Short mmCIF file of C-alpha atoms in Angstrom, two decimals:
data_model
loop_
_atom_site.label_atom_id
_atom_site.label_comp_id
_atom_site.label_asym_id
_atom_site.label_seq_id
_atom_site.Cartn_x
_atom_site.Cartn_y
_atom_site.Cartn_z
CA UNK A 6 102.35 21.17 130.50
CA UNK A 7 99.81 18.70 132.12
CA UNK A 8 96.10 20.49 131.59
CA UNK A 9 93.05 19.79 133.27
CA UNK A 10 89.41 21.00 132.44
CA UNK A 11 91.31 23.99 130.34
CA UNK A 12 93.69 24.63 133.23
CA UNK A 13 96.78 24.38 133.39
CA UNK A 14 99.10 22.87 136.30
CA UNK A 15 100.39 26.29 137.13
CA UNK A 16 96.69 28.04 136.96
CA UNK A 17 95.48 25.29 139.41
CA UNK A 18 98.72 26.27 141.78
CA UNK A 19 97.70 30.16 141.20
CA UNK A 20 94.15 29.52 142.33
CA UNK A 21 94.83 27.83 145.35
CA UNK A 22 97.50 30.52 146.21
CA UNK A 23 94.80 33.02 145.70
CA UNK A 24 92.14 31.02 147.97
CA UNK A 25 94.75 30.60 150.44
CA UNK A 26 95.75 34.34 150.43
CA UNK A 27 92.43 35.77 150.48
CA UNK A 28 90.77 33.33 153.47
CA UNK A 29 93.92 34.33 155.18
CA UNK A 30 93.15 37.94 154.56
CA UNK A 31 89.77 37.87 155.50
CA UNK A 32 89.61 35.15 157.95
CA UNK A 33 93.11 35.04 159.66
CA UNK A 34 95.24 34.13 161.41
CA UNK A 35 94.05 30.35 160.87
CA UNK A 36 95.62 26.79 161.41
CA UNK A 37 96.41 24.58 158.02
CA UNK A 38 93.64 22.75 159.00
CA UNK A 39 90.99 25.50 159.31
CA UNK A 40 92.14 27.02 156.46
CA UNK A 41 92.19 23.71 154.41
CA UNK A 42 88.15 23.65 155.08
CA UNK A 43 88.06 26.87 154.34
CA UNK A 44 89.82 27.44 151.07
CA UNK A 45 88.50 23.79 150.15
CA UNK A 46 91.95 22.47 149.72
CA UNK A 47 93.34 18.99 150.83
CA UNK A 48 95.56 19.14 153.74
CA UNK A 49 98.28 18.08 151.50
CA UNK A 50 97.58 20.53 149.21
CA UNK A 51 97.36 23.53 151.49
CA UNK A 52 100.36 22.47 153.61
CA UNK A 53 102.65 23.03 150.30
CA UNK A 54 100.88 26.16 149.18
CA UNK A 55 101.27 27.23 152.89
CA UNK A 56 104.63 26.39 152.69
CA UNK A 57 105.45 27.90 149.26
CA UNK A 58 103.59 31.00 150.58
CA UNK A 59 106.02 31.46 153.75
CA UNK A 60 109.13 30.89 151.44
CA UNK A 61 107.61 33.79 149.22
CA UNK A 62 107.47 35.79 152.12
CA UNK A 63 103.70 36.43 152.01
CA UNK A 64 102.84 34.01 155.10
CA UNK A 65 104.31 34.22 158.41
CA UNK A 66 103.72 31.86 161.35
CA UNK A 67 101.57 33.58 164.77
CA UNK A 68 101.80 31.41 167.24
CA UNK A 69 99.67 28.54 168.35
CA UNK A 70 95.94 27.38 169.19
CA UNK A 71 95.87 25.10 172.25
CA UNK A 72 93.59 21.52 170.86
CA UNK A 73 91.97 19.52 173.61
CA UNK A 74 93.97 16.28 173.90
CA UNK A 75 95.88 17.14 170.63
CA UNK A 76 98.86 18.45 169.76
CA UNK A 77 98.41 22.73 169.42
CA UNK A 78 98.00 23.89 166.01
CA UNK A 79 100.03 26.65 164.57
CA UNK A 80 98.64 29.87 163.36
CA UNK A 81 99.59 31.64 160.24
CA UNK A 82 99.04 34.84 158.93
CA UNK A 83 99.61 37.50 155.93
CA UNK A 84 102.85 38.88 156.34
CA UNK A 85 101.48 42.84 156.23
CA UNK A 86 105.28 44.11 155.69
CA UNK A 87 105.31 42.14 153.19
CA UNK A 88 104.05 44.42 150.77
CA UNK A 89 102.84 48.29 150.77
CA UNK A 90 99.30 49.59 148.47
CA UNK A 91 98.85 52.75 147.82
CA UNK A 92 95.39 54.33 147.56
CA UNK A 93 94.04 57.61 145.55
CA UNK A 94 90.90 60.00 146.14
CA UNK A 95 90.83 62.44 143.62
CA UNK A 96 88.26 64.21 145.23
CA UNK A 97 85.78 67.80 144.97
CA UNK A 98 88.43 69.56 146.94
CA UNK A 99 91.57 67.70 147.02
CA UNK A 100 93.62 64.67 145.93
CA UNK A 101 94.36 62.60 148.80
CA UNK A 102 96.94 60.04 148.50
CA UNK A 103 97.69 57.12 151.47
CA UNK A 104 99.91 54.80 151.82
CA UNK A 105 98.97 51.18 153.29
CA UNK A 106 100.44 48.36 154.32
CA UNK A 107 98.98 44.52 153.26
CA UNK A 108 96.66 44.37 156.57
CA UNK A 109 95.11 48.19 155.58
CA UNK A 110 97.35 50.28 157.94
CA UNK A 111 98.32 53.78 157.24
CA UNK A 112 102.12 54.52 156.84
CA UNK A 113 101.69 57.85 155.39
CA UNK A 114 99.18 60.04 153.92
CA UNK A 115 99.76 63.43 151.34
CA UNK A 116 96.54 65.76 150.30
CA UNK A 117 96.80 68.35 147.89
CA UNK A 118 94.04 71.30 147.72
CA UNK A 119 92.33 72.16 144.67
CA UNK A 120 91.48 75.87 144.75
CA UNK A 121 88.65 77.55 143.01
CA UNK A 122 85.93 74.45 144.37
CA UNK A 123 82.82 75.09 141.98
CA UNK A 124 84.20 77.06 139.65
CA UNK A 125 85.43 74.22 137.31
CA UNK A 126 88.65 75.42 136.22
CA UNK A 127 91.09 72.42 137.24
CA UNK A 128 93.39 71.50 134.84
CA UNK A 129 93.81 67.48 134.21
CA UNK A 130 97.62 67.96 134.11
CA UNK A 131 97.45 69.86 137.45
CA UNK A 132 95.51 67.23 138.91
CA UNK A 133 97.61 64.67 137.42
CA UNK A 134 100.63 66.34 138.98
CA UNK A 135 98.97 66.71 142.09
CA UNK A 136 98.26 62.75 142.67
CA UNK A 137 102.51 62.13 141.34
CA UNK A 138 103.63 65.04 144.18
CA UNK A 139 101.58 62.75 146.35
CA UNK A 140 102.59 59.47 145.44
CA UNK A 141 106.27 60.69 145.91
CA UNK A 142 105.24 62.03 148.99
CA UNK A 143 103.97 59.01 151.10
CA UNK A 144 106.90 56.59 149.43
CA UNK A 145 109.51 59.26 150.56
CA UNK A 146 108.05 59.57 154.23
CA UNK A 147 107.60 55.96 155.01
CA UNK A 148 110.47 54.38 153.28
CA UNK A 149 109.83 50.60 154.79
CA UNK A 150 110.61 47.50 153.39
CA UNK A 151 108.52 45.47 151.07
CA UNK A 152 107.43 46.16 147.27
CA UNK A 153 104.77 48.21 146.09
CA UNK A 154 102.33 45.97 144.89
CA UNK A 155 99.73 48.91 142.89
CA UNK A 156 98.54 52.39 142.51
CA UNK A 157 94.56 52.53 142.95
CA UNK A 158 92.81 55.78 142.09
CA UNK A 159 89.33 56.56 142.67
CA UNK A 160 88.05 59.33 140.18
CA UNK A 161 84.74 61.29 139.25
CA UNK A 162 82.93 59.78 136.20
CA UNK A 163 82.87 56.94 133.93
CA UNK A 164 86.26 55.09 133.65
CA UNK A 165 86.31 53.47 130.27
CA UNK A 166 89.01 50.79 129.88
CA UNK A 167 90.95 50.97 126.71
CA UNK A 168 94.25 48.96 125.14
CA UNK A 169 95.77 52.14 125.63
CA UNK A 170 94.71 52.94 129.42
CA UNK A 171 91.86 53.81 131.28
CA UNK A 172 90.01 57.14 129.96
CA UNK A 173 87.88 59.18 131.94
CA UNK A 174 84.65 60.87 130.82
CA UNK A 175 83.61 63.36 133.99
CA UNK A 176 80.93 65.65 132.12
CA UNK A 177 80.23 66.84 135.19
CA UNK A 178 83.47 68.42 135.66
CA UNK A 179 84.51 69.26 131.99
CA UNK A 180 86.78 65.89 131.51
CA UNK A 181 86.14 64.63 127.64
CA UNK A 182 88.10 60.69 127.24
CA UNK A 183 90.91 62.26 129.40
CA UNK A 184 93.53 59.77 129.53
CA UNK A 185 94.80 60.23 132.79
CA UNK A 186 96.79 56.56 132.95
CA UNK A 187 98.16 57.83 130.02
CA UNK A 188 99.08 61.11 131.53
CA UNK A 189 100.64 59.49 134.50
CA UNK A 190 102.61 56.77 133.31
CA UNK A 191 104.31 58.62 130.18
CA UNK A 192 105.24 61.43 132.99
CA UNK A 193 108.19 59.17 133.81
CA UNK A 194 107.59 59.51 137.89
CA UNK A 195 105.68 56.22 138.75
CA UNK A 196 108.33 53.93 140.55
CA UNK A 197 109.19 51.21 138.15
CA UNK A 198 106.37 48.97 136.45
CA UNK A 199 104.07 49.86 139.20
CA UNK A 200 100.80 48.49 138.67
CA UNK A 201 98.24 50.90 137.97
CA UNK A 202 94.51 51.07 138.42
CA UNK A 203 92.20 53.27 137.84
CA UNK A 204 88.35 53.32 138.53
CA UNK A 205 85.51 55.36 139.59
CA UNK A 206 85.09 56.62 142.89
CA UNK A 207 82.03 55.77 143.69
CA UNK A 208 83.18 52.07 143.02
CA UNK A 209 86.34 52.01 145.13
CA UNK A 210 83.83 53.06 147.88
CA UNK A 211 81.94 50.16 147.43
CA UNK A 212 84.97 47.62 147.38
CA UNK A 213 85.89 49.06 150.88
CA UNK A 214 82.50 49.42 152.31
CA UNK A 215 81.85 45.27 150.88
CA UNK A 216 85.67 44.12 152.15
CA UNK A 217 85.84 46.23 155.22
CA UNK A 218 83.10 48.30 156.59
CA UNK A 219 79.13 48.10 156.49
CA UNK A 220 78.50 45.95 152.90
CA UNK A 221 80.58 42.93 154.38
CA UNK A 222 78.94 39.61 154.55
CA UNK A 223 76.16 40.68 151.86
CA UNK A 224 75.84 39.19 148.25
CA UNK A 225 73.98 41.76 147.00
CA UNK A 226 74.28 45.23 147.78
CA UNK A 227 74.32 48.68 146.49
CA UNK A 228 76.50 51.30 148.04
CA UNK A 229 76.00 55.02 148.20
CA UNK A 230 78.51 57.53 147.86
CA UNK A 231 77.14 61.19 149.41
CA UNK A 232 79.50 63.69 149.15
CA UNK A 233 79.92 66.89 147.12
CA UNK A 234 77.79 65.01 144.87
CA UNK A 235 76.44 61.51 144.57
CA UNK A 236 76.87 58.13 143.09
CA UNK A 237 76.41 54.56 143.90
CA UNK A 238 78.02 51.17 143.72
CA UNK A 239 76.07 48.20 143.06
CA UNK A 240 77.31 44.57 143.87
CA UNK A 241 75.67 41.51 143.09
CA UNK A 242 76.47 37.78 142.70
CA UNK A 243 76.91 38.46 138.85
CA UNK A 244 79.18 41.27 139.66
CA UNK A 245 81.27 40.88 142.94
CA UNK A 246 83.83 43.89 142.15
CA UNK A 247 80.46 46.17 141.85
CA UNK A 248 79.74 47.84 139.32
CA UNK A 249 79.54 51.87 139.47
CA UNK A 250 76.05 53.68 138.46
CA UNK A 251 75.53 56.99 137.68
CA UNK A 252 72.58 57.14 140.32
CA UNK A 253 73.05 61.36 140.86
CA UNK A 254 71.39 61.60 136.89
CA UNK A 255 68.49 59.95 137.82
CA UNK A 256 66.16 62.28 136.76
CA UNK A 257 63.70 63.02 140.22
CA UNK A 258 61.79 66.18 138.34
CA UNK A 259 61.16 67.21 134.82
CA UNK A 260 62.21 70.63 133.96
CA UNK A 261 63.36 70.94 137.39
CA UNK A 262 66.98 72.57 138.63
CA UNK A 263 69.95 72.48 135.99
CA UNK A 264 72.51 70.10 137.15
CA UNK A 265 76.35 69.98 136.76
CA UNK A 266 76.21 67.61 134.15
CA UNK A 267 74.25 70.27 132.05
CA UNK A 268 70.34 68.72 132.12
CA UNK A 269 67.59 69.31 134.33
CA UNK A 270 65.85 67.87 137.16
CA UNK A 271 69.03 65.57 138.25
CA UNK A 272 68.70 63.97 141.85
CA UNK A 273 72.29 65.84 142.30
CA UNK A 274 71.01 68.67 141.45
CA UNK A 275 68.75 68.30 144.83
CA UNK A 276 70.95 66.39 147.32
CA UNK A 277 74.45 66.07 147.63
CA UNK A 278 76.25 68.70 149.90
CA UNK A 279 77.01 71.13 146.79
CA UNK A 280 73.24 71.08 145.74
CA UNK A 281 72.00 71.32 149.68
CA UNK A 282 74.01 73.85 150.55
CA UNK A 283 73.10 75.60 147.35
CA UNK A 284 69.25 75.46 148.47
CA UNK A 285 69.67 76.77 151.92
CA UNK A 286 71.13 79.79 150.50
CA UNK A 287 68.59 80.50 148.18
CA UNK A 288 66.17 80.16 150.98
CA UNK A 289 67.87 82.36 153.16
CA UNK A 290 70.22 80.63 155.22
CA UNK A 291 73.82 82.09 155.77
CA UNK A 292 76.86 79.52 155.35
CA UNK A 293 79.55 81.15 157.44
CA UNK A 294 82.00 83.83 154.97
CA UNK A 295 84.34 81.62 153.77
CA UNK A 296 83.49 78.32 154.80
CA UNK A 297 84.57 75.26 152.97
CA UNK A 298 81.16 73.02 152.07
CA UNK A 299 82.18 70.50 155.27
CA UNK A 300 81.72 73.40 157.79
CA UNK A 301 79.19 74.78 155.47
CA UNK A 302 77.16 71.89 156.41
CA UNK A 303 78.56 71.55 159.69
CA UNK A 304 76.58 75.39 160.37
CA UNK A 305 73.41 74.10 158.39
CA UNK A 306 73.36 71.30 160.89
CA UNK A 307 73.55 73.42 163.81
CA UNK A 308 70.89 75.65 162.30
CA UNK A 309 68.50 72.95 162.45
CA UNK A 310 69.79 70.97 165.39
CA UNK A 311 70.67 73.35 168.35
CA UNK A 312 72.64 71.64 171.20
CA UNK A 313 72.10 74.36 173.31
CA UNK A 314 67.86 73.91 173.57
CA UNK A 315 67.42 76.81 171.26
CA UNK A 316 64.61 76.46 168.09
CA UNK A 317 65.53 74.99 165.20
CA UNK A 318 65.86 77.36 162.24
CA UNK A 319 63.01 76.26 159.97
CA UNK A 320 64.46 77.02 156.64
CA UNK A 321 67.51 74.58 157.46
CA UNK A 322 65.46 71.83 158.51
CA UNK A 323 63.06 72.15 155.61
CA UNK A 324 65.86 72.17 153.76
CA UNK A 325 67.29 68.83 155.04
CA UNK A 326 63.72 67.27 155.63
CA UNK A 327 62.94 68.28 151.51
CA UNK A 328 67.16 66.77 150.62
CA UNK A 329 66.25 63.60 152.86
CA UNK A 330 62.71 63.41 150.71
CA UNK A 331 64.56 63.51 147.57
CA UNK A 332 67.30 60.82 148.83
CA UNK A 333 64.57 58.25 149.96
CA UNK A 334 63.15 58.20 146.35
CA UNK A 335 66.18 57.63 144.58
CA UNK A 336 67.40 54.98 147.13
CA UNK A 337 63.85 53.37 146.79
CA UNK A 338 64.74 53.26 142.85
CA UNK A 339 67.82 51.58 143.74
CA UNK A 340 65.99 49.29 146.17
CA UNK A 341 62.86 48.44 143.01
CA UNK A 342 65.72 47.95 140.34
CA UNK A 343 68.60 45.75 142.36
CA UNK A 344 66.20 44.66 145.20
CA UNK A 345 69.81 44.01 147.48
CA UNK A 346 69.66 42.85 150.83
CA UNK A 347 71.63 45.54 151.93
CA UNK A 348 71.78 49.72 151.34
CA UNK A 349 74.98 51.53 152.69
CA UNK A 350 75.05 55.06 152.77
CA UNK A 351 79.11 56.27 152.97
CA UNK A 352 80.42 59.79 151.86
CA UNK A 353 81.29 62.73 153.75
CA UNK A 354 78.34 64.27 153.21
CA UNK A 355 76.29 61.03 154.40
CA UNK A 356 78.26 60.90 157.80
CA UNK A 357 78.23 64.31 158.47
CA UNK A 358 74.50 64.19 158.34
CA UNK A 359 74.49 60.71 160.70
CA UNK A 360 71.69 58.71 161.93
CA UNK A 361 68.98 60.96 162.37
CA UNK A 362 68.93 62.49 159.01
CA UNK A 363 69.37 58.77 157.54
CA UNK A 364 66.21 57.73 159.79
CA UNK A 365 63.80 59.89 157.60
CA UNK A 366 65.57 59.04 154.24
CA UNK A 367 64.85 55.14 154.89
CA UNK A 368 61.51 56.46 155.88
CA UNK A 369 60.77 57.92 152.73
CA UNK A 370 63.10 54.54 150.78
CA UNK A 371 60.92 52.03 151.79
CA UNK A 372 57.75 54.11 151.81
CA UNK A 373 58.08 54.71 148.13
CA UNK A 374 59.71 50.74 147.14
CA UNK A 375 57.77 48.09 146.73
CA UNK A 376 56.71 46.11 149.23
CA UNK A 377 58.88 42.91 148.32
CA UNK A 378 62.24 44.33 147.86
CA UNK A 379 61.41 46.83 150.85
CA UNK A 380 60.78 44.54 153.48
CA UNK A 381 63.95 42.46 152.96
CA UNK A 382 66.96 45.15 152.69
CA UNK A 383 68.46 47.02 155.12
CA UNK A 384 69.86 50.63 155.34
CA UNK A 385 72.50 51.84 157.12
CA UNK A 386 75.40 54.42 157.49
CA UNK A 387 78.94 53.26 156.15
CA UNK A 388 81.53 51.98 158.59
CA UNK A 389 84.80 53.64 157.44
CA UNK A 390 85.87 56.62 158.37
CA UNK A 391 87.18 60.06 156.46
CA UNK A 392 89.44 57.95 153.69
CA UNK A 393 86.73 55.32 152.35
CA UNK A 394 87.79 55.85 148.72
CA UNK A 395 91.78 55.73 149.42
CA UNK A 396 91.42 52.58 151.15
CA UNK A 397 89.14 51.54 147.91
CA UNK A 398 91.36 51.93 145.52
CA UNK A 399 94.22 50.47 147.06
CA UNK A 400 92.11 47.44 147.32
CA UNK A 401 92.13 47.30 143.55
CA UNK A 402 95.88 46.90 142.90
CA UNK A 403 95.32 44.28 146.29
CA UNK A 404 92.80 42.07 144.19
CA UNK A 405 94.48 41.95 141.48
CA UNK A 406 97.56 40.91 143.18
CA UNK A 407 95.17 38.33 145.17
CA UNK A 408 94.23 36.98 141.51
CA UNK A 409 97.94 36.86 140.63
CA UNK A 410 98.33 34.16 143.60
CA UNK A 411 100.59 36.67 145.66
CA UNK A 412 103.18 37.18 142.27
CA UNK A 413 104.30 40.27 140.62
CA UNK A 414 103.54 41.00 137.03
CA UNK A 415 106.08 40.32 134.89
CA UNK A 416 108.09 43.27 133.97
CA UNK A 417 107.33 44.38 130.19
CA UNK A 418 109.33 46.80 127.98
CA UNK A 419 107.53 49.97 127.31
CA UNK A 420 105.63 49.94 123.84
CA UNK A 421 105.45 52.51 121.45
CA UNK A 422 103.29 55.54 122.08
CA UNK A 423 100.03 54.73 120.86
CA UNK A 424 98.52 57.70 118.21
CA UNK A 425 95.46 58.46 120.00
CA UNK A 426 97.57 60.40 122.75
CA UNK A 427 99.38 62.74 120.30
CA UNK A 428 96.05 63.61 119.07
CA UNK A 429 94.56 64.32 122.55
CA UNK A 430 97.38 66.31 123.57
CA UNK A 431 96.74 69.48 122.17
CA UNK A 432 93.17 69.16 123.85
CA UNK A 433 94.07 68.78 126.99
CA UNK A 434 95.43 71.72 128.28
CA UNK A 435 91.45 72.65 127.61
CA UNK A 436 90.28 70.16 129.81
CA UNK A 437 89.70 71.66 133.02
CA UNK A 438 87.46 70.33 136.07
CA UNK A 439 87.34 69.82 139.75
CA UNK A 440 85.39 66.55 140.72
CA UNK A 441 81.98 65.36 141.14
CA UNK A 442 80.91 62.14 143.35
CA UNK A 443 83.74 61.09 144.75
CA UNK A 444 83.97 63.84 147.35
CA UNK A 445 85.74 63.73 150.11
CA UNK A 446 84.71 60.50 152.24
CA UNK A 447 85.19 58.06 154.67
CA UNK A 448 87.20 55.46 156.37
CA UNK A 449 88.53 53.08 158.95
CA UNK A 450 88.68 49.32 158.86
CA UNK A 451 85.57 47.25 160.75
#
C-alpha cells in the first residue's frame, strides 16, 4: 500500500473522515465548501469523504443555504440516529446510567441507589451489577435503531490502564487495583463487542464541560468537580483529553482533619458537600432527620440565606464563608501551577451553592495566585446540568469512534483469561466502597 510521511493511504482517508466528522459535530450543519475550509481539505477531497460518509450512513443532507447570485449550497449534517452512546456516573449515592443519541440527546436514563452513603460498605460486584442492570435498562426502554458505538464510565479514583483492562485504585472508598472492566466484560451481559471505556470521573466532567458546556473554546483549562467530594480536570494544549488530578489531597493544613483517604489536613477533608456538611454539624447546625447530603445542603443554604427577610444563621454562613476560604486557595494552586485561561467549577455540590458562594471563592482564588496567572483566567460555574459526568463518559466511546473515522472496531475473539484476575478474585468480595469525587453532578448541552 502507497505510504506517505509514515502514513498510509487508508490512515490519510481515516483522518480526513475524522476531521470531517468532528467539524461536522461541532460546527454543523455546514456546506462542502465551509466545511472544506474548515477541516482543511480540498473540495475534491471532502466531496468524496462527504460522499463516502452519507453512504456509511453517518452524514445526512439538511437542506440548503441561499448564495447571493450563486447557486444555494446544500447543508449536511451528522446523522444522530445513526448511532446511540451510552454514558456512566458511578457516583457517592448512585450509579446513573443514560442513554444518548450521536447529537447528545437522552433516550433513556436508569439510576440505581447505593444504600449505607458514608459508611463504606459497597461491594465492587454490587456496583458492578448495578451499572449492567442499568445498561440493560436504557437499551431495553429505548430500543431505536442504530449501533451502539461505546460504554463510557466515569468512576472515583485513579484509573490505571492495563493489557488486561482498566483497574481502579479509589483509596478513598476502599477499592485496591479493582478490575472493574474485567468484572464487567467476563460477566457475559455487555451487548456484543461493545466498546468499553473507563476513566475517572472527575475527567469525564472535564471532556463535557470542554466539548459542551463552560470549558468550550479554551486551550487551557482546568475543570473542577464539587460534589460529595472533589477533584479536578486539567486540559492543556499538551493534553487535550485532560488529564484528571487528585486536587481534593492537596494538603491545605498540617495535622489538620483526617480525610477519607486516611491522612490529614486534605482540602476534602474541608470542602466538598460530605466534609461541609460534616462541619456545620459539629458547629451546631441541624441537617433535617434523614436528609440525603443534596437537601442537607439545600437546609444549610437556607440557614444562611433566608428568602423570607429573616437573619442569617451565623454558624451556616461561617461555615460556607470558612468552605469558600478553603476552595479559593486550592483553586489559586491550580491557577499558580497550570496558569489556564479558564477555571470551571461543575459538580452538584458547586451548582447547588451557585453564583454567590462562587463570588467569594474567586475572591479568595485570585487573592492568593499570583498576579500573572490571576489576572488572565477566568472563573465560572459549569454549564451542564444534573448528568455532567454521564454525558462525559459517553463522549469517550464518541472520540474514540471520531478517531476511528466513523468505523467500528473490528470484532476480535475473546482471549484467554489473563492470571492476574484469578488471583484478584478471592479479594474482591473484600473490596467494598461507595464513591468519592465523582458525586452526583451536572448536565445539559450549551
Amino acid at each position: 500500500m502507497a505510504r506517505h510521511s509514515g502514513r498510509t493511504v487508508r490512515d490519510l482517508r481515516r483522518e480526513s473522515r475524522t476531521a470531517v466528522l468532528q467539524r461536522l459535530y461541532f460546527d454543523g450543519p455546514m456546506s462542502r465548501l465551509a466545511l472544506g475550509s474548515a477541516a482543511g481539505l480540498s473540495s475534491g477531497s471532502v466531496s468524496n469523504v462527504v460522499a463516502e460518509l452519507i453512504a456509511d450512513g453517518l452524514v445526512e443532507e439538511a437542506g440548503s443555504l441561499g448564495a447571493d447570485g450563486g447557486r444555494p449550497r446544500t447543508l449536511v449534517r451528522i446523522a444522530a440516529d445513526r448511532g446511540r452512546l451510552i454514558g456512566v456516573d458511578v457516583g457517592e449515592t448512585r450509579v446513573r446510567v443514560e442513554l444518548f443519541d450521536l447529537s447528545m440527546s437522552e433516550l433513556a436514563r436508569a439510576e440505581r441507589a447505593l444504600p449505607g452513603h458514608g459508611s463504606r460498605t459497597y461491594d465492587v460486584r454490587v456496583v458492578a451489577g448495578h451499572i449492567l442492570d442499568g445498561i440493560a435498562e436504557v437499551l431495553g426502554a429505548a430500543p431505536v435503531q442504530g449501533e451502539l458505538l461505546g460504554v463510557g464510565v466515569g468512576v472515583p479514583g485513579i484509573v490505571e490502564h492495563t493489557a488486561g483492562g482498566a483497574l481502579v485504585h479509589g483509596q478513598t472508598i476502599g477499592w485496591d487495583a479493582v478490575p472493574l472492566e474485567a468484572l464487567l466484560r467476563d460477566s457475559g451481559r455487555l451487548p456484543g463487542q461493545v466498546p468499553l471505556f473507563i476513566d475517572n470521573g472527575a475527567k469525564t466532567l472535564g471532556q463535557a464541560e470542554m466539548w459542551f458546556g463552560g470549558g468550550r473554546g479554551a486551550h487551557n483549562a482546568v475543570v473542577v468537580l464539587f460534589g460529595s467530594g472533589v477533584g479536578a480536570c486539567v486540559v492543556t494544549d499538551d493534553v487535550e483529553r485532560g488529564r484528571a488530578v487528585e486536587w481534593g489531597h492537596l494538603t491545605v493544613r498540617v495535622r489538620g482533619r483526617r480525610c477519607r483517604c486516611g491522612a490529614r489536613g486534605c482540602l476534602e477533608a474541608y470542602a466538598g458537600a460530605e466534609a461541609l456538611l460534616a462541619r456545620w454539624r459539629e458547629a451546631g447546625g441541624q441537617p433535617p432527620p434523614g436528609a440525603d447530603e443534596e437537601a442537607a445542603l439545600t437546609a444549610l443554604l437556607s440557614a444562611a440565606r433566608p428568602g423570607d427577610g429573616g437573619a442569617p444563621d451565623p454558624v451556616a454562613t461561617g461555615v460556607l464563608a470558612e468552605t469558600a476560604e478553603y476552595l479559593g486557595a486550592g483553586l489559586s494552586d491550580l491557577i499558580n501551577l497550570f496558569q489556564p485561561e479558564r477555571v470551571v467549577v461543575g459538580g452538584w455540590a458547586g451548582l447547588q451553592l451557585g453564583a454567590p458562594f462562587l463570588e467569594s471563592v474567586r475572591s479568595h482564588a485570585l487573592a492568593q495566585a499570583l498576579r500573572h496567572p490571576a489576572g488572565r483566567v477566568g472563573i465560572a460555574l459549569g454549564r451542564l446540568g444534573p448528568d455532567a459526568v454521564t454525558v462525559g463518559a459517553a463522549t469517550l466511546p464518541l472520540a474514540a469512534f471520531f478517531t476511528r473515522g466513523g468505523r467500528q472496531p473490528p470484532v476480535t475473539a475473546p482471549g484467554p483469561v489473563p492470571a492476574w484476575r484469578a488471583a484478584l478474585g478471592g479479594r474482591l468480595a473484600g473490596q467494598r466502597g461507595g464513591g468519592e469525587g465523582s458525586g452526583r453532578v451536572d448536565r445539559a448541552p450549551a
